[in-house]
Short mmCIF file of C-alpha atoms and ligand atoms in Angstrom, two decimals:
data_model
loop_
_atom_site.label_atom_id
_atom_site.label_comp_id
_atom_site.label_asym_id
_atom_site.label_seq_id
_atom_site.Cartn_x
_atom_site.Cartn_y
_atom_site.Cartn_z
CA UNK A 227 74.61 -103.92 -18.85
CA UNK A 228 75.61 -104.74 -22.39
CA UNK A 229 73.98 -104.30 -25.77
CA UNK A 230 73.54 -108.02 -26.11
CA UNK A 231 72.37 -110.93 -23.96
CA UNK A 232 74.85 -113.48 -22.64
CA UNK A 233 73.68 -116.68 -24.33
CA UNK A 234 74.18 -118.11 -27.83
CA UNK A 235 76.71 -119.84 -29.98
CA UNK A 236 76.85 -117.11 -32.62
CA UNK A 237 79.69 -114.60 -32.83
CA UNK A 238 77.54 -111.96 -31.16
CA UNK A 239 74.93 -112.88 -28.53
CA UNK A 240 71.28 -112.04 -29.14
CA UNK A 241 70.53 -108.37 -29.85
CA UNK A 242 68.53 -106.63 -27.12
CA UNK A 243 66.20 -103.67 -27.10
CA UNK A 244 67.43 -100.56 -25.29
CA UNK A 245 64.64 -99.01 -23.25
CA UNK A 246 64.81 -96.42 -20.46
CA UNK A 247 68.61 -96.56 -20.34
CA UNK A 248 68.90 -100.35 -20.03
CA UNK A 249 69.31 -103.27 -22.44
CA UNK A 250 66.36 -105.63 -22.14
CA UNK A 251 65.29 -108.83 -23.86
CA UNK A 252 62.38 -108.68 -26.30
CA UNK A 253 59.20 -110.00 -24.66
CA UNK A 254 57.70 -111.46 -27.78
CA UNK A 255 60.30 -114.24 -27.89
CA UNK A 256 60.47 -114.26 -31.68
CA UNK A 257 63.90 -113.91 -33.24
CA UNK A 258 65.40 -113.61 -36.71
CA UNK A 259 68.94 -114.61 -37.69
CA UNK A 260 71.43 -111.85 -38.47
CA UNK A 261 73.82 -112.81 -41.26
CA UNK A 262 77.25 -111.62 -42.32
CA UNK A 263 76.76 -111.06 -46.08
CA UNK A 264 80.45 -111.67 -46.82
CA UNK A 265 80.28 -115.35 -45.92
CA UNK A 266 76.64 -116.13 -45.17
CA UNK A 267 77.36 -117.04 -41.54
CA UNK A 268 74.79 -116.34 -38.82
CA UNK A 269 76.40 -113.84 -36.43
CA UNK A 270 73.52 -113.03 -34.08
CA UNK A 271 69.75 -113.04 -33.63
CA UNK A 272 67.46 -110.02 -33.51
CA UNK A 273 64.18 -109.86 -31.56
CA UNK A 274 61.00 -109.12 -33.47
CA UNK A 275 59.38 -106.78 -31.00
CA UNK A 276 55.62 -106.55 -30.66
CA UNK A 277 53.33 -103.64 -29.77
CA UNK A 278 53.96 -104.18 -26.04
CA UNK A 279 57.66 -103.42 -26.40
CA UNK A 280 56.98 -100.38 -28.54
CA UNK A 281 54.67 -99.19 -25.77
CA UNK A 282 57.34 -99.77 -23.12
CA UNK A 283 59.76 -97.63 -25.09
CA UNK A 284 57.15 -94.92 -25.61
CA UNK A 285 56.42 -94.83 -21.87
CA UNK A 286 60.16 -94.54 -21.10
CA UNK A 287 60.52 -91.74 -23.65
CA UNK A 288 57.43 -89.95 -22.32
CA UNK A 289 58.85 -90.09 -18.80
CA UNK A 290 62.13 -88.57 -19.98
CA UNK A 291 60.53 -85.86 -22.12
CA UNK A 292 59.62 -83.19 -19.51
CA UNK A 293 63.16 -83.10 -18.10
CA UNK A 294 64.96 -83.31 -21.44
CA UNK A 295 62.80 -80.78 -23.27
CA UNK A 296 63.19 -78.31 -20.38
CA UNK A 297 66.99 -78.62 -20.51
CA UNK A 298 68.41 -75.58 -22.32
CA UNK A 299 69.46 -76.27 -25.91
CA UNK A 300 72.99 -75.14 -25.09
CA UNK A 301 73.23 -77.89 -22.47
CA UNK A 302 71.56 -80.52 -24.65
CA UNK A 303 74.14 -80.09 -27.39
CA UNK A 304 76.98 -80.71 -24.91
CA UNK A 305 75.99 -84.39 -25.06
CA UNK A 306 76.54 -84.31 -28.80
CA UNK A 307 79.96 -82.66 -28.56
CA UNK A 308 80.96 -85.69 -26.44
CA UNK A 309 79.10 -88.15 -28.70
CA UNK A 310 80.95 -86.82 -31.78
CA UNK A 311 84.29 -87.40 -30.04
CA UNK A 312 83.19 -90.90 -29.03
CA UNK A 313 82.25 -91.74 -32.63
CA UNK A 314 85.72 -90.66 -33.73
CA UNK A 315 87.52 -92.44 -30.89
CA UNK A 316 85.64 -95.69 -31.55
CA UNK A 317 85.78 -95.57 -35.34
CA UNK A 318 87.78 -98.83 -35.71
CA UNK A 319 85.23 -100.83 -33.78
CA UNK A 320 82.17 -99.06 -35.23
CA UNK A 321 83.42 -99.52 -38.80
CA UNK A 322 84.21 -103.19 -38.16
CA UNK A 323 80.66 -103.72 -36.90
CA UNK A 324 79.23 -102.09 -40.05
CA UNK A 325 81.43 -104.30 -42.22
CA UNK A 326 80.36 -107.39 -40.38
CA UNK A 327 76.61 -106.87 -40.47
CA UNK A 328 76.27 -104.97 -43.75
CA UNK A 329 79.23 -106.27 -45.78
CA UNK A 330 80.68 -102.98 -46.99
CA UNK A 331 84.46 -102.76 -47.22
CA UNK A 332 86.49 -101.09 -44.47
CA UNK A 333 87.07 -97.73 -46.23
CA UNK A 334 83.32 -97.40 -46.92
CA UNK A 335 82.41 -98.33 -43.35
CA UNK A 336 84.86 -95.74 -42.00
CA UNK A 337 83.48 -93.08 -44.33
CA UNK A 338 80.01 -93.85 -42.97
CA UNK A 339 81.10 -93.35 -39.36
CA UNK A 340 82.93 -90.12 -40.26
CA UNK A 341 79.74 -88.88 -41.88
CA UNK A 342 77.90 -89.66 -38.62
CA UNK A 343 80.42 -87.44 -36.82
CA UNK A 344 79.85 -84.69 -39.40
CA UNK A 345 76.09 -84.92 -38.92
CA UNK A 346 76.59 -84.64 -35.17
CA UNK A 347 78.77 -81.58 -35.73
CA UNK A 348 75.78 -79.89 -37.36
CA UNK A 349 73.60 -80.68 -34.33
CA UNK A 350 76.23 -79.03 -32.12
CA UNK A 351 75.71 -75.80 -34.08
CA UNK A 352 71.92 -75.78 -33.61
CA UNK A 353 71.97 -73.13 -30.85
CA UNK A 354 73.42 -70.68 -33.37
CA UNK A 355 71.19 -71.82 -36.24
CA UNK A 356 67.83 -71.70 -34.47
CA UNK A 357 68.65 -68.43 -32.72
CA UNK A 358 66.72 -65.25 -33.19
CA UNK A 359 63.64 -64.47 -35.17
CA UNK A 360 62.43 -61.23 -33.66
CA UNK A 361 60.71 -58.32 -35.39
CA UNK A 362 59.63 -54.94 -34.15
CA UNK A 363 56.08 -54.52 -35.46
CA UNK A 364 55.11 -51.26 -33.82
CA UNK A 365 56.14 -48.92 -31.04
CA UNK A 366 56.97 -51.24 -28.13
CA UNK A 367 55.36 -54.19 -29.93
CA UNK A 368 57.39 -57.15 -31.17
CA UNK A 369 56.82 -60.60 -32.65
CA UNK A 370 59.17 -63.48 -31.99
CA UNK A 371 59.23 -67.14 -32.89
CA UNK A 372 60.37 -69.84 -30.53
CA UNK A 373 60.77 -73.52 -31.34
CA UNK A 374 59.58 -76.37 -29.15
CA UNK A 375 60.24 -80.11 -29.52
CA UNK A 376 57.27 -82.13 -30.73
CA UNK A 377 57.57 -84.90 -28.11
CA UNK A 378 58.23 -88.60 -28.54
CA UNK A 379 59.36 -89.36 -32.09
CA UNK A 380 60.34 -92.51 -33.98
CA UNK A 381 63.01 -93.05 -36.61
CA UNK A 382 62.70 -96.13 -38.83
CA UNK A 383 65.83 -96.91 -40.83
CA UNK A 384 67.04 -99.23 -43.65
CA UNK A 385 69.88 -101.74 -43.91
CA UNK A 386 72.29 -99.88 -46.18
CA UNK A 387 73.88 -97.47 -43.66
CA UNK A 388 73.62 -99.05 -40.18
CA UNK A 389 75.57 -96.22 -38.56
CA UNK A 390 74.99 -93.14 -40.74
CA UNK A 391 71.25 -93.18 -41.44
CA UNK A 392 70.34 -93.47 -37.71
CA UNK A 393 72.60 -90.44 -37.26
CA UNK A 394 70.66 -88.49 -39.88
CA UNK A 395 67.94 -88.18 -37.24
CA UNK A 396 69.36 -88.90 -33.75
CA UNK A 397 71.52 -85.77 -33.18
CA UNK A 398 69.11 -83.19 -34.59
CA UNK A 399 65.89 -84.65 -33.19
CA UNK A 400 67.32 -85.17 -29.71
CA UNK A 401 69.33 -81.94 -29.54
CA UNK A 402 66.12 -80.10 -30.41
CA UNK A 403 64.54 -81.62 -27.28
CA UNK A 404 62.64 -84.68 -28.55
CA UNK A 405 62.87 -88.19 -27.11
CA UNK A 406 63.39 -90.91 -29.69
CA UNK A 407 62.65 -94.52 -30.48
CA UNK A 408 64.94 -95.91 -33.16
CA UNK A 409 63.72 -98.92 -35.14
CA UNK A 410 66.87 -100.30 -36.81
CA UNK A 411 66.76 -102.59 -39.82
CA UNK A 412 66.39 -106.19 -38.67
CA UNK A 413 69.12 -107.09 -41.17
CA UNK A 414 71.75 -104.86 -39.50
CA UNK A 415 70.76 -104.39 -35.84
CA UNK A 416 74.20 -104.48 -34.18
CA UNK A 417 75.38 -100.91 -34.78
CA UNK A 418 72.29 -99.48 -33.06
CA UNK A 419 73.28 -101.09 -29.74
CA UNK A 420 76.71 -99.45 -29.86
CA UNK A 421 75.10 -96.12 -30.75
CA UNK A 422 72.92 -96.44 -27.62
CA UNK A 423 76.00 -97.21 -25.49
CA UNK A 424 77.91 -94.22 -26.86
CA UNK A 425 74.97 -91.87 -26.30
CA UNK A 426 74.77 -93.13 -22.70
CA UNK A 427 78.51 -92.64 -22.28
CA UNK A 428 78.14 -89.12 -23.68
CA UNK A 429 75.72 -88.36 -20.85
CA UNK A 430 72.30 -88.66 -22.48
CA UNK A 431 69.72 -89.21 -19.72
CA UNK A 432 67.87 -92.52 -19.66
CA UNK A 433 64.74 -92.79 -21.77
CA UNK A 434 65.72 -89.99 -24.16
CA UNK A 435 66.97 -92.53 -26.73
CA UNK A 436 65.58 -96.05 -27.12
CA UNK A 437 66.11 -98.92 -29.59
CA UNK A 438 63.23 -101.22 -30.44
CA UNK A 439 64.19 -103.99 -32.86
CA UNK A 440 61.89 -105.80 -35.22
CA UNK A 441 60.27 -105.76 -38.64
CA UNK A 442 56.88 -105.06 -40.17
CA UNK A 443 54.70 -105.48 -37.08
CA UNK A 444 57.07 -103.34 -34.99
CA UNK A 445 56.77 -100.57 -37.59
CA UNK A 446 53.00 -100.93 -37.66
CA UNK A 447 52.88 -100.62 -33.87
CA UNK A 448 54.94 -97.42 -34.14
CA UNK A 449 52.57 -95.98 -36.76
CA UNK A 450 49.57 -96.79 -34.55
CA UNK A 451 50.87 -95.66 -31.16
CA UNK A 452 49.07 -92.59 -29.78
CA UNK A 453 52.10 -91.49 -27.78
CA UNK A 454 54.30 -90.94 -30.85
CA UNK A 455 54.02 -87.48 -32.40
CA UNK A 456 56.29 -87.77 -35.41
CA UNK A 457 57.90 -90.47 -37.54
CA UNK A 458 60.74 -90.36 -39.99
CA UNK A 459 61.24 -93.31 -42.30
CA UNK A 460 64.08 -94.15 -44.68
CA UNK A 461 63.78 -97.21 -46.91
CA UNK A 462 62.04 -98.47 -50.04
CA UNK A 463 59.25 -96.52 -51.73
CA UNK A 464 56.83 -99.42 -51.17
CA UNK A 465 57.22 -99.25 -47.40
CA UNK A 466 57.61 -95.43 -47.35
CA UNK A 467 54.09 -95.19 -48.76
CA UNK A 468 52.73 -97.60 -46.14
CA UNK A 469 54.37 -95.70 -43.27
CA UNK A 470 53.38 -92.28 -44.64
CA UNK A 471 49.74 -93.31 -45.13
CA UNK A 472 49.39 -95.15 -41.81
CA UNK A 473 51.27 -92.57 -39.76
CA UNK A 474 49.41 -89.55 -41.15
CA UNK A 475 46.08 -91.41 -40.90
CA UNK A 476 46.89 -91.60 -37.19
CA UNK A 477 47.44 -87.82 -37.25
CA UNK A 478 51.23 -87.86 -36.84
CA UNK A 479 53.66 -85.79 -38.83
CA UNK A 480 55.60 -88.13 -41.12
CA UNK A 481 58.58 -87.66 -43.38
CA UNK A 482 59.20 -90.81 -45.43
CA UNK A 483 62.19 -91.14 -47.75
CA UNK A 484 61.86 -93.84 -50.37
CA UNK A 485 63.87 -95.56 -53.08
CA UNK A 486 65.76 -94.08 -56.00
CA UNK A 487 66.78 -94.46 -59.62
CA UNK A 488 69.55 -91.95 -60.27
CA UNK A 489 70.56 -90.82 -63.74
CA UNK A 490 73.96 -89.50 -64.78
CA UNK A 491 73.92 -87.59 -68.06
CA UNK A 492 77.32 -87.89 -69.72
CA UNK A 493 77.93 -85.38 -72.50
CA UNK A 494 80.50 -86.06 -75.24
CA UNK A 495 82.66 -83.16 -74.03
CA UNK A 496 82.97 -84.59 -70.50
CA UNK A 497 86.53 -84.95 -69.22
CA UNK A 498 87.10 -88.69 -69.89
CA UNK A 499 89.34 -89.73 -66.96
CA UNK A 500 87.44 -87.89 -64.25
CA UNK A 501 84.05 -88.84 -65.68
CA UNK A 502 84.73 -92.54 -66.07
CA UNK A 503 86.22 -92.97 -62.60
CA UNK A 504 83.42 -90.93 -60.95
CA UNK A 505 80.66 -92.75 -62.79
CA UNK A 506 82.08 -96.16 -61.86
CA UNK A 507 82.60 -95.11 -58.21
CA UNK A 508 79.01 -93.90 -58.01
CA UNK A 509 77.50 -97.14 -59.30
CA UNK A 510 79.80 -99.56 -57.46
CA UNK A 511 80.41 -97.85 -54.08
CA UNK A 512 78.77 -99.77 -51.20
CA UNK A 513 78.01 -102.45 -53.84
CA UNK A 514 75.49 -100.11 -55.45
CA UNK A 515 73.38 -100.13 -52.28
CA UNK A 516 73.18 -96.37 -51.85
CA UNK A 517 70.08 -94.33 -52.53
CA UNK A 518 72.48 -91.86 -54.20
CA UNK A 519 74.17 -94.47 -56.40
CA UNK A 520 74.13 -93.90 -60.14
CA UNK A 521 71.97 -96.52 -61.77
CA UNK A 522 71.42 -95.20 -65.30
CA UNK A 523 74.03 -93.52 -67.47
CA UNK A 524 72.52 -91.47 -70.26
CA UNK A 525 75.34 -91.55 -72.81
CA UNK A 526 74.83 -88.56 -75.09
CA UNK A 527 76.27 -88.60 -78.62
CA UNK A 528 79.76 -89.91 -79.18
CA UNK A 529 80.70 -91.24 -75.76
CA UNK A 530 82.24 -94.63 -76.63
CA UNK A 531 85.67 -93.46 -75.45
CA UNK A 532 84.23 -92.88 -71.95
CA UNK A 533 82.39 -96.22 -71.90
CA UNK A 534 85.59 -98.00 -72.96
CA UNK A 535 87.49 -96.34 -70.10
CA UNK A 536 84.72 -97.31 -67.65
CA UNK A 537 84.88 -100.89 -68.88
CA UNK A 538 88.62 -101.03 -68.17
CA UNK A 539 88.15 -99.62 -64.65
CA UNK A 540 85.32 -102.03 -63.85
CA UNK A 541 87.28 -105.05 -65.17
CA UNK A 542 90.17 -104.18 -62.83
CA UNK A 543 87.92 -104.17 -59.73
CA UNK A 544 88.22 -107.16 -57.43
CA UNK A 545 85.05 -108.19 -55.55
CA UNK A 546 85.87 -108.84 -51.93
CA UNK A 547 88.64 -106.24 -52.09
CA UNK A 548 87.31 -103.19 -53.93
CA UNK A 549 83.63 -104.00 -53.55
CA UNK A 550 81.70 -105.79 -50.83
CA UNK A 551 78.78 -108.21 -51.10
CA UNK A 552 75.13 -107.24 -51.37
CA UNK A 553 72.99 -107.68 -48.29
CA UNK A 554 71.34 -111.08 -48.83
CA UNK A 555 70.95 -114.11 -51.06
CA UNK A 556 67.54 -112.80 -52.16
CA UNK A 557 69.06 -109.42 -53.10
CA UNK A 558 71.77 -111.18 -55.16
CA UNK A 559 69.17 -113.25 -57.00
CA UNK A 560 66.97 -110.20 -57.62
CA UNK A 561 69.86 -108.15 -59.04
CA UNK A 562 71.09 -111.00 -61.24
CA UNK A 563 67.60 -111.55 -62.63
CA UNK A 564 67.44 -107.88 -63.70
CA UNK A 565 70.70 -108.37 -65.63
CA UNK A 566 69.48 -111.60 -67.28
CA UNK A 567 66.16 -110.07 -68.28
CA UNK A 568 67.88 -107.04 -69.86
CA UNK A 569 70.24 -109.32 -71.77
CA UNK A 570 67.31 -111.37 -73.06
CA UNK A 571 65.63 -108.13 -74.11
CA UNK A 572 68.57 -107.22 -76.36
CA UNK A 573 70.89 -105.22 -74.11
CA UNK A 574 74.64 -105.89 -74.32
CA UNK A 575 76.40 -106.94 -71.11
CA UNK A 576 79.85 -105.32 -71.32
CA UNK A 577 81.08 -106.55 -67.94
CA UNK A 578 79.16 -109.36 -66.27
CA UNK A 579 79.14 -109.64 -62.46
CA UNK A 580 76.70 -112.55 -62.28
CA UNK A 581 77.67 -115.78 -60.54
CA UNK A 582 80.69 -114.13 -59.00
CA UNK A 583 82.48 -116.19 -56.37
CA UNK A 584 85.13 -114.77 -54.05
CA UNK A 585 87.67 -117.48 -53.18
CA UNK A 586 87.38 -118.41 -49.52
CA UNK A 587 83.96 -116.71 -49.30
CA UNK A 588 81.96 -119.05 -51.49
CA UNK A 589 78.81 -118.50 -49.43
CA UNK A 590 79.04 -114.68 -49.61
CA UNK A 591 76.49 -112.69 -51.57
CA UNK A 592 78.89 -111.17 -54.09
CA UNK A 593 78.06 -109.62 -57.42
CA UNK A 594 80.82 -108.19 -59.57
CA UNK A 595 80.36 -104.63 -60.88
CA UNK A 596 78.32 -104.86 -64.07
CA UNK A 597 77.96 -102.62 -67.12
CA UNK A 598 75.07 -103.09 -69.55
CA UNK A 599 74.94 -101.08 -72.76
CA UNK A 600 72.14 -100.45 -75.26
CA UNK A 601 69.41 -100.66 -72.64
CA UNK A 602 66.15 -99.05 -73.77
CA UNK A 603 64.02 -96.82 -71.51
CA UNK A 604 61.07 -99.26 -71.58
CA UNK A 605 63.05 -102.12 -69.98
CA UNK A 606 62.38 -102.99 -66.34
CA UNK A 607 66.07 -102.50 -65.48
CA UNK A 608 65.82 -98.93 -66.77
CA UNK A 609 62.81 -98.07 -64.66
CA UNK A 610 62.97 -99.97 -61.38
CA UNK A 611 65.39 -99.65 -58.49
CA UNK A 612 67.99 -102.44 -58.85
CA UNK A 613 70.03 -101.56 -55.71
CA UNK A 614 73.18 -103.38 -56.75
CA UNK A 615 76.47 -102.63 -58.55
CA UNK A 616 74.90 -102.42 -61.98
CA UNK A 617 75.16 -99.55 -64.45
CA UNK A 618 72.55 -99.43 -67.17
CA UNK A 619 73.69 -97.44 -70.18
CA UNK A 620 71.05 -95.82 -72.38
CA UNK A 621 72.15 -94.03 -75.53
CA UNK A 622 70.68 -90.58 -76.28
CA UNK A 623 71.06 -88.30 -79.28
CA UNK A 624 71.08 -85.06 -77.34
CA UNK A 625 70.69 -83.60 -73.86
CA UNK A 626 66.91 -83.16 -74.18
CA UNK A 627 66.43 -86.81 -75.04
CA UNK A 628 68.58 -87.75 -72.04
CA UNK A 629 66.66 -85.40 -69.77
CA UNK A 630 63.30 -86.71 -70.91
CA UNK A 631 64.24 -90.22 -69.70
CA UNK A 632 65.32 -88.80 -66.32
CA UNK A 633 62.17 -86.71 -66.00
CA UNK A 634 59.88 -89.68 -66.65
CA UNK A 635 61.30 -91.68 -63.73
CA UNK A 636 58.86 -92.18 -60.84
CA UNK A 637 61.76 -91.49 -58.50
CA UNK A 638 63.68 -88.24 -58.12
CA UNK A 639 66.40 -88.58 -55.55
CA UNK A 640 69.51 -87.49 -57.47
CA UNK A 641 70.73 -86.65 -60.97
CA UNK A 642 74.07 -85.45 -62.33
CA UNK A 643 75.56 -84.18 -65.53
CA UNK A 644 79.15 -84.61 -66.67
CA UNK A 645 80.22 -81.87 -69.05
CA UNK A 646 82.73 -79.05 -69.53
CA UNK A 647 79.97 -76.68 -70.68
CA UNK A 648 78.55 -74.32 -68.05
CA UNK A 649 75.43 -73.71 -70.14
CA UNK A 650 74.60 -77.42 -70.45
CA UNK A 651 75.34 -77.93 -66.75
CA UNK A 652 72.98 -75.15 -65.70
CA UNK A 653 70.28 -76.41 -68.11
CA UNK A 654 70.38 -79.92 -66.62
CA UNK A 655 70.43 -78.61 -63.05
CA UNK A 656 67.26 -76.63 -63.75
CA UNK A 657 65.40 -79.26 -65.75
CA UNK A 658 66.22 -82.47 -63.87
CA UNK A 659 63.31 -83.78 -61.82
CA UNK A 660 65.29 -84.58 -58.67
CA UNK A 661 65.86 -83.13 -55.23
CA UNK A 662 69.66 -83.36 -55.35
CA UNK A 663 71.56 -82.55 -58.54
CA UNK A 664 75.24 -82.48 -59.37
CA UNK A 665 77.68 -81.29 -61.99
CA UNK A 666 80.70 -83.53 -62.51
CA UNK A 667 79.83 -85.22 -59.21
CA UNK A 668 78.75 -88.85 -59.16
CA UNK A 669 77.14 -88.78 -55.72
CA UNK A 670 75.73 -85.27 -55.15
CA UNK A 671 75.04 -85.56 -51.41
CA UNK A 672 74.58 -82.05 -50.00
CA UNK A 673 76.52 -81.18 -46.86
CA UNK A 674 74.76 -79.71 -43.87
CA UNK A 675 73.23 -77.15 -43.40
CA UNK A 676 71.71 -78.15 -46.75
CA UNK A 677 69.19 -80.92 -46.20
CA UNK A 678 69.10 -84.40 -47.68
CA UNK A 679 65.92 -85.26 -49.55
CA UNK A 680 64.58 -86.14 -52.99
CA UNK A 681 61.49 -85.46 -55.06
CA UNK A 682 58.59 -87.48 -56.49
CA UNK A 683 58.36 -91.04 -55.09
CA UNK A 684 61.73 -90.67 -53.38
CA UNK A 685 60.19 -88.61 -50.59
CA UNK A 686 56.77 -88.20 -49.00
CA UNK A 687 56.18 -85.29 -46.65
CA UNK A 688 57.52 -81.79 -46.24
CA UNK A 689 61.07 -80.76 -45.36
CA UNK A 690 64.33 -82.68 -45.49
CA UNK A 691 65.68 -85.26 -43.12
CA UNK A 692 69.00 -83.56 -42.32
CA UNK A 693 70.38 -80.07 -42.07
CA UNK A 694 68.36 -76.91 -41.72
CA UNK A 695 65.40 -78.54 -43.47
CA UNK A 696 64.94 -80.94 -40.57
CA UNK A 697 64.48 -78.25 -37.92
CA UNK A 698 60.90 -77.53 -39.03
CA UNK A 699 60.09 -81.25 -38.82
CA UNK A 700 61.52 -81.83 -35.35
CA UNK A 701 59.98 -78.75 -33.77
CA UNK A 702 56.74 -76.82 -33.55
CA UNK A 703 56.94 -73.07 -33.60
CA UNK A 704 55.25 -70.70 -31.20
CA UNK A 705 54.66 -67.15 -32.40
CA UNK A 706 54.71 -64.61 -29.58
CA UNK A 707 53.49 -61.03 -29.79
CA UNK A 708 54.22 -58.67 -26.91
CA UNK A 709 53.45 -55.04 -26.19
CA UNK A 710 55.41 -53.19 -23.55
CA UNK A 711 54.25 -49.59 -23.79
CA UNK A 712 51.45 -47.72 -22.13
CA UNK A 713 49.64 -46.45 -25.23
CA UNK A 714 45.87 -46.87 -24.96
CA UNK A 715 45.22 -46.18 -28.65
CA UNK A 716 44.16 -49.11 -30.87
CA UNK A 717 44.17 -49.68 -34.63
CA UNK A 718 42.45 -52.32 -36.83
CA UNK A 719 45.09 -54.94 -35.87
CA UNK A 720 44.53 -54.56 -32.12
P1 NAD B 248 62.88 -101.48 -46.57
O1 NAD B 248 61.84 -100.53 -47.03
O2 NAD B 248 62.72 -102.91 -46.89
O3 NAD B 248 63.03 -101.40 -44.96
C1 NAD B 248 63.15 -100.17 -44.30
C2 NAD B 248 62.55 -100.32 -42.90
O4 NAD B 248 61.17 -100.67 -43.01
C3 NAD B 248 63.23 -101.40 -42.07
O5 NAD B 248 63.41 -100.91 -40.77
C4 NAD B 248 62.24 -102.55 -42.11
O6 NAD B 248 62.23 -103.31 -40.93
C5 NAD B 248 60.90 -101.87 -42.29
N1 NAD B 248 59.95 -102.65 -43.11
C6 NAD B 248 60.23 -103.53 -44.10
N2 NAD B 248 59.10 -104.01 -44.65
C7 NAD B 248 58.07 -103.42 -43.99
C8 NAD B 248 56.65 -103.49 -44.12
N3 NAD B 248 56.06 -104.26 -45.02
N4 NAD B 248 55.90 -102.73 -43.29
C9 NAD B 248 56.47 -101.93 -42.37
N5 NAD B 248 57.81 -101.83 -42.21
C10 NAD B 248 58.61 -102.56 -43.01
O7 NAD B 248 64.28 -100.92 -47.10
P2 NAD B 248 65.71 -101.62 -47.04
O8 NAD B 248 65.73 -102.77 -47.99
O9 NAD B 248 66.12 -101.83 -45.64
O10 NAD B 248 66.64 -100.45 -47.61
C11 NAD B 248 66.86 -100.22 -48.98
C12 NAD B 248 65.93 -99.17 -49.52
O11 NAD B 248 66.09 -97.97 -48.79
C13 NAD B 248 66.22 -98.79 -50.97
O12 NAD B 248 64.99 -98.67 -51.64
C14 NAD B 248 66.93 -97.47 -50.87
O13 NAD B 248 66.82 -96.64 -52.00
C15 NAD B 248 66.22 -96.88 -49.71
N6 NAD B 248 66.99 -95.80 -49.10
C16 NAD B 248 66.56 -94.53 -49.35
C17 NAD B 248 67.26 -93.45 -48.83
C18 NAD B 248 66.82 -92.05 -49.10
O14 NAD B 248 67.37 -91.14 -48.53
N7 NAD B 248 65.84 -91.82 -49.96
C19 NAD B 248 68.40 -93.68 -48.04
C20 NAD B 248 68.81 -95.00 -47.79
C21 NAD B 248 68.08 -96.05 -48.33
#
């Protein structure tokens, strides 16, 4: 059994669903091409699964649930100790797959797989973390809380981290006793098949993890299926709202992470070398296709020396070598139109990544890293998610003016301040309207046990998707009160 069917003339055969421990063809017979963004070549085809295939996966997961949920947590995490080792042992191949389907450069793809291993490490510590909530409430009377898995759950993921984002949910949800259906992005479906193979190799029983590939109608079938108790979603705000509304209307618990527009506030006292390199890395890493990428730099006061340094760093970057392509031709066109519109509106393009061609990869979807100065807060590029290697610079007179732009954003994933002043740093950390804030850090991703999750329209639902914050989502608690003494007396609580 392999992740992919035997036929086809593409580099990889057709992607297959993984249901009940076996790779199976999609019944619906509808396929979409999978493209390598670096050269535009079609590398595989992905099935667009219909409600019937979602149901097959749910039935397989339901069948596996009684056995898996009754397995002690200590035994369940043994699978993830082995899975973590397998991720590390197979990093060359897993990273190459990410590069091929998503386009990110090798070092970024490796970092993504290493982060998956780190996330799995957290799941391995769950027995210690969920242990013990017991209280003596009276003589011989105690209350305790125990956690139970919620059942069959679904995880719907985006294109930008084909290996890591699935691993935000797989280790914790499954180690806590749930059975899962993963719905990978139809643009990057290859990594999910290898993840299924590695979980099987690690000893995960059949049916506990399933892949169902597809797009909108597959997601709708997940939201509507009675057998699914909980859904996590990671992707754009537009679709996060759809999934949150439809899933909760069907009485499921839903946690839906949406898009982002992250502001970096750069104060004039910021250390110039560190600040400029961190700001550029934040906006250009993974070609700007990170929900934690800096998108707006609020340049406070006299910060021209930092902008000049950033310009030099950006000019020295070589697309194809230091920065990969964006995901699709449509994404490239969308990003370039944001730049053109801002320029027409009076902004100054300091470094222009439009119409960038990488020799030998003329059909790739490359955009060079771009810096645009003198953007005003009312411009579309200042307000909407661009999701490309573009830094919009807005000038501000003081920290409050900079903060007020950040606070008005509809999103609230991340925000950072670059300064040498502890007082200013603390002020921004308190006032920023975002779920993840940083000081002198361009990409303030919290490490587990802290959970990943934003505010405002960057997240719908309660809790975080990783770390300790995810435990509440993946489990239901049972509160137990016991009395083991022979006293017959009662009080008003009895
Ligand atoms: P997307 O919203 O287009 O797709 C996400 C998932 O939803 C995919 O599996 C896709 O098949 C499905 N989908 C797409 N359209 C749908 C529809 N109309 N109805 C139902 N399902 C649909 O997102 P994307 O382009 O794959 O990923 C990029 C987005 O993800 C960005 O907005 C980025 O900020 C966001 N993102 C957010 C986080 C976070 O933690 N907040 C993390 C990573 C990515």
